[in-house]
Short mmCIF file of C-alpha atoms in Angstrom, two decimals:
data_model
loop_
_atom_site.label_atom_id
_atom_site.label_comp_id
_atom_site.label_asym_id
_atom_site.label_seq_id
_atom_site.Cartn_x
_atom_site.Cartn_y
_atom_site.Cartn_z
CA MET A 1 -21.35 -20.57 -1.21
CA ILE A 2 -18.57 -21.69 -3.57
CA ARG A 3 -18.22 -25.43 -4.02
CA GLY A 4 -14.98 -26.96 -2.81
CA PHE A 5 -14.48 -24.56 0.11
CA GLN A 6 -15.51 -25.45 3.63
CA LYS A 7 -17.97 -23.18 5.39
CA GLY A 8 -16.28 -20.11 6.79
CA SER A 9 -13.16 -20.66 4.67
CA LEU A 10 -10.78 -17.71 4.43
CA LEU A 11 -9.87 -18.57 0.84
CA PRO A 12 -12.59 -16.44 -0.84
CA SER A 13 -11.38 -13.38 1.07
CA ILE A 14 -7.76 -14.20 0.26
CA ILE A 15 -8.53 -14.76 -3.44
CA ILE A 16 -10.44 -11.48 -3.72
CA GLY A 17 -7.67 -9.62 -1.91
CA ALA A 18 -4.99 -11.24 -4.07
CA PHE A 19 -6.84 -10.40 -7.28
CA THR A 20 -7.22 -6.77 -6.20
CA ALA A 21 -3.46 -6.72 -5.66
CA ILE A 22 -3.01 -7.05 -9.44
CA GLY A 23 -3.55 -3.30 -9.30
CA GLY A 24 -0.24 -3.25 -7.42
CA ILE A 25 1.42 -5.18 -10.26
CA LEU A 26 0.09 -2.57 -12.69
CA TYR A 27 1.48 0.24 -10.54
CA GLY A 28 4.82 -1.48 -9.99
CA PHE A 29 5.28 -2.35 -13.65
CA ASP A 30 4.58 1.23 -14.69
CA THR A 31 7.05 2.46 -12.06
CA GLY A 32 9.74 -0.08 -12.91
CA LEU A 33 9.71 0.12 -16.68
CA ILE A 34 10.77 3.78 -16.79
CA ALA A 35 14.03 3.00 -14.92
CA GLY A 36 15.16 0.74 -17.76
CA VAL A 37 13.55 2.68 -20.59
CA LEU A 38 15.49 5.85 -19.66
CA ALA A 39 18.75 3.94 -20.14
CA MET A 40 17.84 2.37 -23.52
CA GLU A 41 19.63 3.75 -26.59
CA PRO A 42 16.53 3.75 -28.87
CA PHE A 43 14.64 5.80 -26.27
CA LYS A 44 17.52 8.28 -25.98
CA GLN A 45 17.61 8.59 -29.77
CA THR A 46 13.86 9.26 -29.92
CA TYR A 47 13.57 11.78 -27.09
CA GLY A 48 17.16 12.73 -26.19
CA THR A 49 19.95 14.96 -27.47
CA GLN A 50 22.95 13.98 -29.60
CA GLN A 51 26.37 14.97 -28.29
CA PRO A 52 29.30 16.11 -30.46
CA ASP A 53 30.88 12.64 -30.25
CA GLY A 54 27.75 11.09 -31.78
CA THR A 55 26.39 9.50 -28.60
CA TRP A 56 22.89 10.20 -27.28
CA TYR A 57 21.85 11.23 -23.80
CA LEU A 58 18.75 12.35 -21.93
CA PRO A 59 19.12 15.76 -20.25
CA SER A 60 18.24 15.93 -16.56
CA SER A 61 15.20 18.03 -17.47
CA LYS A 62 13.67 15.25 -19.61
CA LYS A 63 14.48 12.49 -17.13
CA SER A 64 12.85 14.60 -14.46
CA LEU A 65 9.79 15.23 -16.67
CA PHE A 66 9.19 11.61 -17.69
CA VAL A 67 9.41 10.32 -14.12
CA SER A 68 7.81 13.15 -12.15
CA VAL A 69 4.80 13.62 -14.44
CA LEU A 70 3.63 10.10 -13.56
CA SER A 71 3.74 11.08 -9.90
CA ALA A 72 1.70 14.21 -10.65
CA GLY A 73 -0.91 12.00 -12.29
CA LEU A 74 -0.83 9.61 -9.31
CA PHE A 75 -1.54 12.53 -6.98
CA CYS A 76 -4.47 13.83 -9.04
CA GLY A 77 -5.94 10.34 -9.47
CA ALA A 78 -5.70 9.45 -5.79
CA PHE A 79 -7.08 12.78 -4.62
CA SER A 80 -10.02 12.99 -7.01
CA THR A 81 -11.38 9.42 -6.87
CA GLY A 82 -12.27 9.25 -3.17
CA TYR A 83 -15.65 10.78 -4.01
CA LEU A 84 -16.21 8.25 -6.81
CA ALA A 85 -15.46 5.32 -4.48
CA ASP A 86 -17.91 6.73 -1.92
CA VAL A 87 -20.76 7.43 -4.33
CA ARG A 88 -20.45 4.72 -7.00
CA GLY A 89 -18.72 1.99 -5.08
CA ARG A 90 -15.25 0.52 -4.83
CA ARG A 91 -15.58 -1.81 -7.83
CA LEU A 92 -16.72 0.84 -10.32
CA GLY A 93 -14.03 3.19 -9.07
CA LEU A 94 -11.39 0.55 -9.78
CA ILE A 95 -12.77 -0.17 -13.26
CA PHE A 96 -12.78 3.58 -14.02
CA GLY A 97 -9.13 3.81 -12.99
CA CYS A 98 -8.21 0.94 -15.34
CA ILE A 99 -9.91 2.60 -18.31
CA ILE A 100 -8.12 5.91 -17.71
CA PHE A 101 -4.83 4.03 -17.34
CA MET A 102 -5.30 2.33 -20.73
CA ILE A 103 -5.89 5.70 -22.41
CA GLY A 104 -2.59 6.97 -20.98
CA VAL A 105 -0.70 3.88 -22.17
CA ALA A 106 -2.14 4.30 -25.67
CA MET A 107 -0.86 7.90 -25.73
CA GLN A 108 2.65 6.75 -24.80
CA VAL A 109 2.67 4.12 -27.54
CA ALA A 110 1.59 6.67 -30.16
CA ALA A 111 3.87 9.49 -28.91
CA ALA A 112 6.13 11.05 -31.53
CA ASN A 113 7.51 13.71 -29.21
CA ALA A 114 8.37 14.22 -25.55
CA ALA A 115 5.27 16.33 -24.83
CA LEU A 116 2.82 13.60 -25.91
CA PHE A 117 4.81 10.89 -24.14
CA GLY A 118 4.81 12.97 -20.96
CA GLY A 119 1.06 13.58 -21.34
CA GLY A 120 0.47 9.86 -21.63
CA ARG A 121 2.52 9.29 -18.50
CA PHE A 122 0.34 11.79 -16.65
CA ILE A 123 -2.96 10.19 -17.78
CA ALA A 124 -1.67 6.69 -16.97
CA GLY A 125 -0.58 8.01 -13.58
CA PHE A 126 -4.07 9.39 -12.95
CA GLY A 127 -5.57 5.94 -13.56
CA THR A 128 -2.92 4.26 -11.43
CA GLY A 129 -3.56 6.75 -8.63
CA ALA A 130 -7.25 5.88 -8.67
CA ILE A 131 -6.52 2.15 -8.55
CA SER A 132 -3.91 2.50 -5.80
CA SER A 133 -6.22 4.66 -3.70
CA ILE A 134 -9.32 2.45 -3.93
CA GLY A 135 -7.59 -0.95 -4.07
CA PRO A 136 -6.20 -1.04 -0.48
CA LEU A 137 -9.49 0.45 0.75
CA TYR A 138 -11.43 -2.39 -0.89
CA GLN A 139 -8.99 -4.98 0.47
CA ALA A 140 -9.23 -3.64 4.03
CA GLU A 141 -13.04 -3.65 3.92
CA ILE A 142 -13.45 -7.21 2.65
CA ALA A 143 -10.71 -8.85 4.74
CA PRO A 144 -11.30 -10.65 8.07
CA LYS A 145 -9.68 -8.60 10.80
CA HIS A 146 -7.14 -11.28 11.81
CA ILE A 147 -5.55 -11.39 8.35
CA ARG A 148 -6.42 -7.89 7.17
CA GLY A 149 -2.81 -6.73 7.55
CA THR A 150 -1.53 -9.60 5.43
CA ILE A 151 -4.10 -9.06 2.68
CA THR A 152 -3.53 -5.31 2.55
CA ALA A 153 0.27 -5.72 2.63
CA GLY A 154 -0.15 -8.07 -0.33
CA TYR A 155 -0.81 -4.97 -2.43
CA HIS A 156 2.73 -3.78 -1.76
CA THR A 157 4.08 -7.26 -2.52
CA ALA A 158 2.31 -7.14 -5.87
CA LYS A 159 3.80 -3.70 -6.48
CA THR A 160 7.33 -5.01 -6.00
CA PHE A 161 6.52 -8.00 -8.22
CA GLY A 162 5.41 -5.58 -10.93
CA VAL A 163 8.71 -3.68 -10.63
CA LEU A 164 10.59 -6.99 -10.91
CA LEU A 165 8.62 -8.02 -14.01
CA ALA A 166 9.38 -4.65 -15.60
CA ALA A 167 13.12 -5.11 -14.91
CA ILE A 168 13.05 -8.58 -16.50
CA VAL A 169 11.18 -7.32 -19.57
CA ASN A 170 13.52 -4.31 -19.89
CA ASN A 171 16.56 -6.58 -19.70
CA SER A 172 15.03 -8.83 -22.37
CA THR A 173 14.26 -6.04 -24.86
CA LYS A 174 17.06 -3.51 -24.25
CA ASP A 175 19.26 -4.87 -27.08
CA ARG A 176 16.52 -4.94 -29.74
CA ASP A 177 16.94 -2.67 -32.72
CA GLY A 178 14.50 0.18 -33.13
CA ASN A 179 11.76 1.55 -30.91
CA SER A 180 10.39 -1.91 -30.07
CA ALA A 181 13.07 -2.06 -27.36
CA TYR A 182 11.06 0.36 -25.18
CA LEU A 183 7.61 0.01 -26.77
CA ILE A 184 7.20 -3.67 -25.85
CA PRO A 185 7.38 -2.98 -22.08
CA ILE A 186 4.85 -0.17 -22.55
CA TYR A 187 2.46 -2.40 -24.56
CA ILE A 188 2.49 -5.07 -21.83
CA GLN A 189 0.80 -2.66 -19.44
CA PHE A 190 -2.49 -3.18 -21.28
CA VAL A 191 -2.55 -6.77 -20.00
CA TRP A 192 -2.87 -5.84 -16.33
CA ALA A 193 -5.66 -3.35 -16.94
CA VAL A 194 -7.71 -5.79 -19.04
CA ILE A 195 -7.37 -8.53 -16.39
CA LEU A 196 -8.55 -6.15 -13.66
CA ILE A 197 -11.57 -4.89 -15.62
CA ALA A 198 -12.66 -8.46 -16.40
CA GLY A 199 -12.30 -9.58 -12.78
CA PHE A 200 -13.98 -6.62 -11.09
CA ALA A 201 -17.03 -7.17 -13.26
CA PHE A 202 -17.69 -10.33 -11.18
CA LEU A 203 -16.28 -9.59 -7.72
CA PRO A 204 -18.62 -8.53 -4.88
CA GLU A 205 -18.92 -4.92 -3.77
CA SER A 206 -17.69 -3.95 -0.32
CA PRO A 207 -20.35 -4.77 2.32
CA ARG A 208 -19.40 -1.58 4.16
CA TYR A 209 -20.22 0.46 1.05
CA PHE A 210 -23.71 -1.12 0.87
CA MET A 211 -24.28 -0.59 4.60
CA LYS A 212 -23.29 3.05 4.26
CA TYR A 213 -26.29 3.56 1.96
CA GLY A 214 -28.72 1.41 3.96
CA LYS A 215 -28.65 -1.59 1.59
CA ARG A 216 -28.44 -4.23 4.30
CA ASP A 217 -29.73 -7.10 2.14
CA LYS A 218 -27.08 -6.47 -0.51
CA ALA A 219 -24.46 -6.08 2.20
CA ARG A 220 -25.53 -9.41 3.71
CA GLN A 221 -25.28 -11.13 0.33
CA ALA A 222 -21.85 -9.67 -0.37
CA LEU A 223 -20.49 -10.45 3.10
CA ALA A 224 -21.84 -14.02 3.04
CA ARG A 225 -20.13 -14.54 -0.31
CA ILE A 226 -16.84 -13.10 0.94
CA ARG A 227 -16.89 -15.03 4.25
CA HIS A 228 -18.24 -18.16 2.52
CA ARG A 229 -21.15 -18.55 4.93
CA ASP A 230 -24.93 -18.67 4.69
CA GLU A 231 -26.66 -15.29 4.60
CA ASP A 232 -28.41 -16.00 7.92
CA ASP A 233 -25.20 -17.18 9.62
CA ALA A 234 -24.69 -15.68 13.09
CA ILE A 235 -21.17 -14.53 12.28
CA VAL A 236 -22.39 -12.67 9.17
CA THR A 237 -25.18 -11.03 11.18
CA SER A 238 -22.78 -10.09 13.99
CA GLU A 239 -20.33 -8.45 11.59
CA LEU A 240 -23.13 -6.52 9.87
CA ASP A 241 -24.40 -5.34 13.25
CA GLU A 242 -20.92 -4.13 14.14
CA ILE A 243 -20.67 -2.17 10.89
CA GLU A 244 -24.17 -0.77 11.35
CA ALA A 245 -23.46 0.37 14.91
CA SER A 246 -20.34 2.18 13.75
CA LEU A 247 -22.25 3.81 10.89
CA GLU A 248 -25.07 4.96 13.16
CA VAL A 249 -22.61 6.85 15.30
CA GLU A 250 -21.04 8.44 12.22
CA HIS A 251 -24.38 9.27 10.56
CA SER A 252 -25.50 11.02 13.71
CA ILE A 253 -22.75 13.55 13.05
CA GLY A 254 -24.01 14.34 9.53
CA GLU A 255 -22.86 14.17 5.89
CA VAL A 256 -19.16 13.96 5.20
CA SER A 257 -17.04 16.29 3.08
CA VAL A 258 -13.31 16.74 2.57
CA ARG A 259 -13.49 19.43 5.26
CA ASP A 260 -14.59 16.74 7.74
CA CYS A 261 -11.28 14.95 7.24
CA PHE A 262 -9.59 17.88 8.98
CA LYS A 263 -11.83 17.98 12.07
CA ARG A 264 -10.67 16.94 15.53
CA GLU A 265 -13.73 14.81 16.41
CA ASN A 266 -13.00 11.10 16.74
CA LYS A 267 -9.29 12.02 16.48
CA GLN A 268 -9.83 12.39 12.74
CA LEU A 269 -7.27 15.17 12.23
CA TYR A 270 -4.69 13.22 14.26
CA ARG A 271 -5.28 10.15 12.10
CA LEU A 272 -5.09 12.16 8.88
CA ILE A 273 -1.76 13.69 9.90
CA LEU A 274 -0.60 10.18 10.79
CA GLY A 275 -1.61 8.71 7.43
CA MET A 276 -0.18 11.57 5.38
CA THR A 277 3.10 11.62 7.31
CA VAL A 278 3.59 7.85 7.16
CA MET A 279 3.13 7.95 3.39
CA ALA A 280 5.43 10.97 3.08
CA PHE A 281 8.22 9.14 4.93
CA SER A 282 7.70 6.06 2.75
CA GLN A 283 8.85 8.28 -0.13
CA LEU A 284 11.49 10.29 1.74
CA VAL A 285 13.48 7.15 2.58
CA GLY A 286 14.50 7.22 -1.10
CA VAL A 287 13.33 3.83 -2.32
CA ASN A 288 11.93 5.24 -5.55
CA PHE A 289 15.30 6.79 -6.30
CA ILE A 290 16.55 3.23 -6.84
CA LYS A 291 13.38 2.14 -8.64
CA TYR A 292 13.16 5.15 -10.97
CA PHE A 293 16.80 6.06 -11.57
CA GLY A 294 18.70 2.98 -10.36
CA THR A 295 19.79 1.68 -13.76
CA ASP A 296 20.95 5.10 -14.92
CA PHE A 297 22.61 5.85 -11.54
CA PHE A 298 24.55 2.58 -11.53
CA GLN A 299 25.73 3.35 -15.09
CA GLN A 300 27.02 6.77 -13.99
CA ALA A 301 28.78 5.17 -10.99
CA GLY A 302 30.84 3.09 -13.42
CA ILE A 303 29.08 -0.21 -12.73
CA THR A 304 28.84 -2.57 -15.69
CA ASN A 305 25.71 -4.64 -16.30
CA SER A 306 23.54 -1.99 -14.66
CA PHE A 307 20.39 -3.64 -16.06
CA VAL A 308 21.33 -6.88 -14.28
CA ILE A 309 22.05 -5.03 -11.01
CA SER A 310 18.67 -3.31 -11.29
CA MET A 311 17.00 -6.66 -11.89
CA ALA A 312 18.77 -8.08 -8.80
CA THR A 313 17.59 -5.22 -6.56
CA ASN A 314 14.03 -5.71 -7.78
CA LEU A 315 14.20 -9.47 -7.20
CA VAL A 316 15.32 -8.84 -3.62
CA SER A 317 12.59 -6.23 -3.20
CA PHE A 318 9.88 -8.67 -4.24
CA SER A 319 11.31 -11.58 -2.25
CA MET A 320 11.45 -9.59 0.99
CA THR A 321 7.80 -8.57 0.83
CA ILE A 322 6.77 -12.23 1.20
CA PRO A 323 8.04 -12.71 4.80
CA ALA A 324 6.60 -9.26 5.51
CA LEU A 325 3.11 -10.72 5.04
CA TYR A 326 3.75 -12.90 8.09
CA LEU A 327 5.84 -10.48 10.14
CA ILE A 328 3.29 -7.68 9.91
CA GLU A 329 0.83 -9.79 11.89
CA ARG A 330 3.49 -11.32 14.13
CA LEU A 331 5.37 -8.14 15.09
CA GLY A 332 2.58 -5.65 14.53
CA ARG A 333 2.49 -2.57 12.34
CA ARG A 334 4.20 -0.16 14.74
CA SER A 335 7.23 -2.25 15.82
CA PHE A 336 7.83 -3.57 12.31
CA LEU A 337 7.84 -0.06 10.85
CA ILE A 338 10.29 1.25 13.46
CA ILE A 339 12.67 -1.66 12.73
CA GLY A 340 12.39 -0.94 9.01
CA TYR A 341 13.23 2.74 9.39
CA ILE A 342 16.22 2.10 11.66
CA GLY A 343 17.61 -0.51 9.26
CA SER A 344 17.13 1.87 6.35
CA TRP A 345 18.95 4.65 8.23
CA ILE A 346 21.99 2.48 9.02
CA THR A 347 22.44 1.00 5.53
CA GLN A 348 22.07 4.32 3.73
CA TYR A 349 24.54 6.10 5.99
CA ILE A 350 27.07 3.35 5.28
CA ILE A 351 26.60 3.85 1.51
CA ALA A 352 27.00 7.62 1.85
CA ILE A 353 30.03 7.52 4.18
CA VAL A 354 31.96 5.00 2.06
CA GLY A 355 31.06 6.94 -1.08
CA LEU A 356 32.40 10.12 0.53
CA VAL A 357 35.64 8.60 1.83
CA ALA A 358 36.47 6.30 -1.10
CA ALA A 359 34.68 7.96 -4.03
CA GLY A 360 35.28 6.30 -7.40
CA SER A 361 37.11 3.27 -5.97
CA ASP A 362 36.19 -0.36 -6.53
CA LEU A 363 35.41 -0.59 -2.81
CA ALA A 364 32.90 2.26 -3.08
CA ARG A 365 31.22 0.60 -6.06
CA ARG A 366 30.98 -2.76 -4.30
CA ILE A 367 29.58 -1.10 -1.16
CA LEU A 368 27.12 0.86 -3.30
CA VAL A 369 25.76 -2.31 -4.94
CA SER A 370 25.74 -4.59 -1.87
CA PHE A 371 24.28 -2.09 0.58
CA SER A 372 21.78 -0.78 -1.98
CA ILE A 373 20.48 -4.34 -2.22
CA LEU A 374 20.45 -4.66 1.59
CA TYR A 375 18.64 -1.34 1.92
CA ILE A 376 16.05 -2.38 -0.67
CA ALA A 377 15.52 -5.64 1.26
CA ILE A 378 14.89 -3.76 4.52
CA GLU A 379 12.62 -1.14 2.95
CA SER A 380 10.59 -3.69 0.99
CA ALA A 381 9.87 -5.70 4.13
CA GLY A 382 9.78 -3.17 6.95
CA VAL A 383 8.69 0.17 5.47
CA GLY A 384 6.43 -0.27 2.44
CA PRO A 385 4.02 -3.01 3.67
CA PRO A 386 3.33 -1.66 7.19
CA SER A 387 2.90 1.89 5.86
CA LEU A 388 0.24 0.78 3.38
CA VAL A 389 -1.53 -1.35 5.98
CA ILE A 390 -1.65 1.51 8.48
CA VAL A 391 -3.20 3.88 5.95
CA GLY A 392 -5.72 1.25 4.83
CA GLU A 393 -7.12 0.66 8.31
CA VAL A 394 -6.53 3.73 10.49
CA PHE A 395 -9.49 5.91 9.41
CA PRO A 396 -13.14 5.78 10.53
CA LEU A 397 -15.59 4.49 7.92
CA ARG A 398 -17.29 7.86 7.55
CA THR A 399 -14.18 9.55 6.19
CA ARG A 400 -12.15 6.51 5.14
CA ALA A 401 -12.25 6.83 1.36
CA LYS A 402 -11.46 10.55 1.36
CA SER A 403 -8.79 10.25 4.07
CA ILE A 404 -7.02 7.42 2.23
CA ALA A 405 -7.15 9.50 -0.95
CA LEU A 406 -5.57 12.45 0.90
CA SER A 407 -2.88 10.22 2.41
CA LEU A 408 -1.99 8.65 -0.90
CA GLY A 409 -2.14 12.09 -2.48
CA CYS A 410 0.56 13.13 -0.01
CA ASP A 411 2.52 10.01 -0.95
CA TYR A 412 2.33 10.84 -4.64
CA SER A 413 3.08 14.53 -4.15
CA TRP A 414 6.35 13.65 -2.39
CA ASN A 415 6.95 11.06 -5.09
CA PHE A 416 6.58 13.88 -7.61
CA VAL A 417 8.95 16.19 -5.72
CA ILE A 418 11.62 13.49 -5.37
CA ALA A 419 11.29 12.39 -9.01
CA LEU A 420 11.50 16.02 -10.16
CA ALA A 421 14.48 16.99 -8.00
CA THR A 422 16.60 13.82 -7.92
CA PRO A 423 18.23 14.11 -11.39
CA TYR A 424 19.33 17.65 -10.50
CA LEU A 425 20.62 16.49 -7.09
CA VAL A 426 22.56 13.45 -8.34
CA ASP A 427 23.72 14.23 -11.89
CA SER A 428 26.87 16.15 -12.75
CA GLY A 429 26.99 19.10 -15.11
CA PRO A 430 25.94 22.76 -15.09
CA GLY A 431 22.98 23.53 -12.84
CA ASN A 432 23.18 20.18 -11.01
CA ALA A 433 24.28 19.53 -7.41
CA ASN A 434 26.43 16.51 -8.36
CA LEU A 435 25.79 14.80 -5.00
CA GLY A 436 26.22 11.28 -6.37
CA SER A 437 26.09 8.75 -3.53
CA ASN A 438 26.00 11.59 -0.98
CA VAL A 439 22.28 11.78 -1.66
CA PHE A 440 21.98 8.77 0.66
CA PHE A 441 22.73 11.10 3.61
CA ILE A 442 19.38 12.76 2.84
CA TRP A 443 17.44 9.50 2.55
CA GLY A 444 19.09 8.08 5.68
CA SER A 445 18.29 11.14 7.78
CA CYS A 446 14.65 10.94 6.71
CA SER A 447 14.61 7.27 7.76
CA LEU A 448 15.76 8.20 11.26
CA LEU A 449 13.10 10.92 11.51
CA GLY A 450 10.53 8.36 10.36
CA ALA A 451 11.42 5.99 13.20
CA ILE A 452 11.04 8.79 15.74
CA PHE A 453 7.67 9.82 14.30
CA VAL A 454 6.30 6.26 14.40
CA TYR A 455 7.30 5.81 18.04
CA PHE A 456 5.48 8.93 19.20
CA TRP A 457 2.53 9.00 16.78
CA VAL A 458 1.54 5.60 15.32
CA TYR A 459 -0.81 3.29 17.28
CA GLU A 460 -0.61 -0.51 17.16
CA THR A 461 -3.71 -1.93 15.42
CA LYS A 462 -2.76 -5.59 15.01
CA GLY A 463 -5.72 -7.97 15.44
CA LEU A 464 -8.37 -5.25 15.75
CA SER A 465 -11.45 -4.82 13.59
CA LEU A 466 -11.86 -1.53 11.76
CA GLU A 467 -14.54 -0.60 14.28
CA GLN A 468 -12.31 -1.50 17.25
CA ILE A 469 -9.61 0.77 15.86
CA ASP A 470 -12.03 3.68 16.36
CA GLU A 471 -12.33 2.70 20.02
CA LEU A 472 -8.54 2.46 20.32
CA TYR A 473 -7.96 6.02 19.12
CA ASN A 474 -10.72 7.40 21.32
CA THR A 475 -9.63 5.69 24.55
CA VAL A 476 -5.80 5.39 24.50
CA PRO A 477 -4.09 8.78 24.92
CA TYR A 478 -0.56 7.95 23.67
CA ALA A 479 0.67 5.82 20.78
CA TRP A 480 3.31 3.99 22.85
CA GLN A 481 0.54 2.72 25.15
CA SER A 482 -1.54 1.19 22.34
CA ALA A 483 -0.06 -2.32 22.52
CA ILE A 484 -1.89 -3.03 25.80
CA PHE A 485 -5.31 -1.93 24.50
CA ILE A 486 -8.17 -4.45 24.92
CA PRO A 487 -11.48 -3.72 23.13
CA ARG A 488 -14.52 -3.24 25.36
CA GLU A 489 -16.38 -6.32 24.17
CA MET A 490 -13.34 -8.51 24.80
CA GLN A 491 -13.07 -7.09 28.32
CA ASP A 492 -16.73 -8.00 28.91
CA GLU A 493 -16.24 -11.51 27.54
CA ASN A 494 -13.11 -12.13 29.60
CA SER A 495 -14.82 -10.91 32.77
CA LEU A 496 -17.82 -13.18 32.23
CA ILE A 497 -15.68 -16.22 31.49
CA LEU A 498 -13.62 -15.60 34.63
CA GLU A 499 -16.80 -15.39 36.73
CA LEU A 500 -18.16 -18.60 35.19
CA ASN A 501 -14.88 -20.37 35.88
CA LYS A 502 -15.10 -19.33 39.52
CA ALA A 503 -18.70 -20.51 39.82
CA ASN A 504 -18.23 -23.86 38.10
CA LYS A 505 -15.82 -26.73 38.35
CA PRO A 506 -13.54 -27.39 35.38
CA GLY A 507 -15.51 -29.15 32.67
CA ASP A 508 -18.91 -27.81 33.76
CA VAL A 509 -18.99 -25.08 31.13
CA ASN A 510 -18.92 -25.74 27.40
CA VAL A 511 -17.50 -22.70 25.65
CA SER A 512 -19.92 -23.13 22.74
CA ASP A 513 -22.83 -22.58 25.15
CA ILE A 514 -21.56 -19.30 26.63
CA GLU A 515 -23.62 -16.29 25.62
CA VAL A 516 -22.15 -12.85 26.24
CA SER A 517 -24.34 -9.76 26.35
CA ASP A 518 -23.53 -6.08 26.49
CA ALA A 519 -25.86 -3.11 26.67
CA ASP A 520 -26.98 -3.40 23.09
CA ASP A 521 -26.89 -6.91 21.74
CA ALA A 522 -25.64 -10.46 22.27
CA THR A 523 -22.75 -12.36 20.77
CA VAL A 524 -22.38 -16.13 20.74
CA LEU A 525 -18.87 -17.44 21.40
CA SER A 526 -18.82 -20.52 19.23
CA GLU A 527 -15.92 -22.95 19.11
CA GLU A 528 -15.60 -22.14 15.41
CA GLY A 529 -15.38 -18.42 16.10
CA ILE A 530 -12.80 -18.85 18.87
CA GLN A 531 -10.65 -21.01 16.60
CA GLU A 532 -10.75 -18.26 13.96
CA ILE A 533 -9.55 -15.73 16.55
CA GLN A 534 -6.79 -17.91 17.96
CA GLN A 535 -5.59 -19.43 14.70
CA PRO A 536 -6.46 -16.99 11.89
CA TRP A 537 -4.89 -19.11 9.13
CA SER A 538 -6.33 -22.45 10.23
CA ASN A 539 -9.69 -22.08 8.50
CA LEU A 540 -8.59 -22.32 4.90
#
């Protein structure tokens, strides 16, 4: 155990989860820097086209290429690294992703033409996709169940912080002479990858990964280190037994392949559709339109200081993810996500309607800025974090890595489609739709559809272990009934305690002496364990 922490402290789990979230900073920074870089004059002069009046601009085709190719890399990286995380472990998969990312960044720095720069964006995206696929999986598997949502949502918070940092750096370098204006933000990306590689060399592997391959001793060591308890502690043994029981059921079915992710057993296909659709809607609400093209879009709308406006939206985005860490456990994943989608729908329709009625006016510009910021606030709190948490915890262990990879692959594929199409939808000129702010009608409609989908399809998993989530999906027929679900072992414990209370006078029974047995094994209800259940943040 680590000196300075009390036995059973949550801090080791929180620290490991927070460090893993640096992968989110890496992703967010890479996403955010391109929004400012596209609007920088030195970048336009290097990769753009000169107009007859001597000014430089980036054609819609190149803007689409530079943004969408990253998303293509994200898709390939997320889809192809599920196998690596299963076979070689979560830590090595994350380190591999960082190395690939650094190769892509080096290509962008050295690029003398658009093709090489775009190739570097793709390779960097592949590494980022690997990190973003394995990172939330690793967080979900090492986190105690009562704060798992908060730890996993922290990855999205880190993502928004990375976008904010990129906006600050872009604003700081945009007026520099020469290519250093856009190269400095690109160089900084090396920092995040180096930090992650150094840290993952020392962090413990996921206990669930070890248990999957029958390495119980290593799993016990890793879990004891993460939970900050002795290896022979009853709570460590109980958690290992729970993982082992779940694995035995899954192993009895046989080896897993990608094809198994599409089978109906254990409601796997239902859960896969859920995960892929939730991630698709997280893109279709249009948040990355602001993150990728916001600076350029605000410039075209006639708004001065577009870099400052972009920095403000990113500051709001990061700030709103912090209360989300609390609200996701307080309100639950399902309710919080519905609220987020409805808020997104309302704000985006207001932007679109005002833009349609009062196009080009000062009122329309003020509404565009203020409600874009409000929309970003709602999305950053109520859409991004719960979506990522749901995908990180909804799948059974047997298919978890591959199913998360498929879900994130869906996320990145829609990211690619939106990044590819948006310049043609929004920009004016030949071959473009020239929608302008009317594009918010599309994003708003998708937000409303997302709320409807969540109500009918997404189960509430707040406070449940990953193994109890399996029981939830196999026993509760409809998503809107999931909030009243009580796991079987908790039903047994409550029944026994009620019987003991009937048989004894108040004060006759000490809760630390109650032993609860089911058909397979026994669990001791210690005062320490009950406190952890009732007050998940008290044991720091």
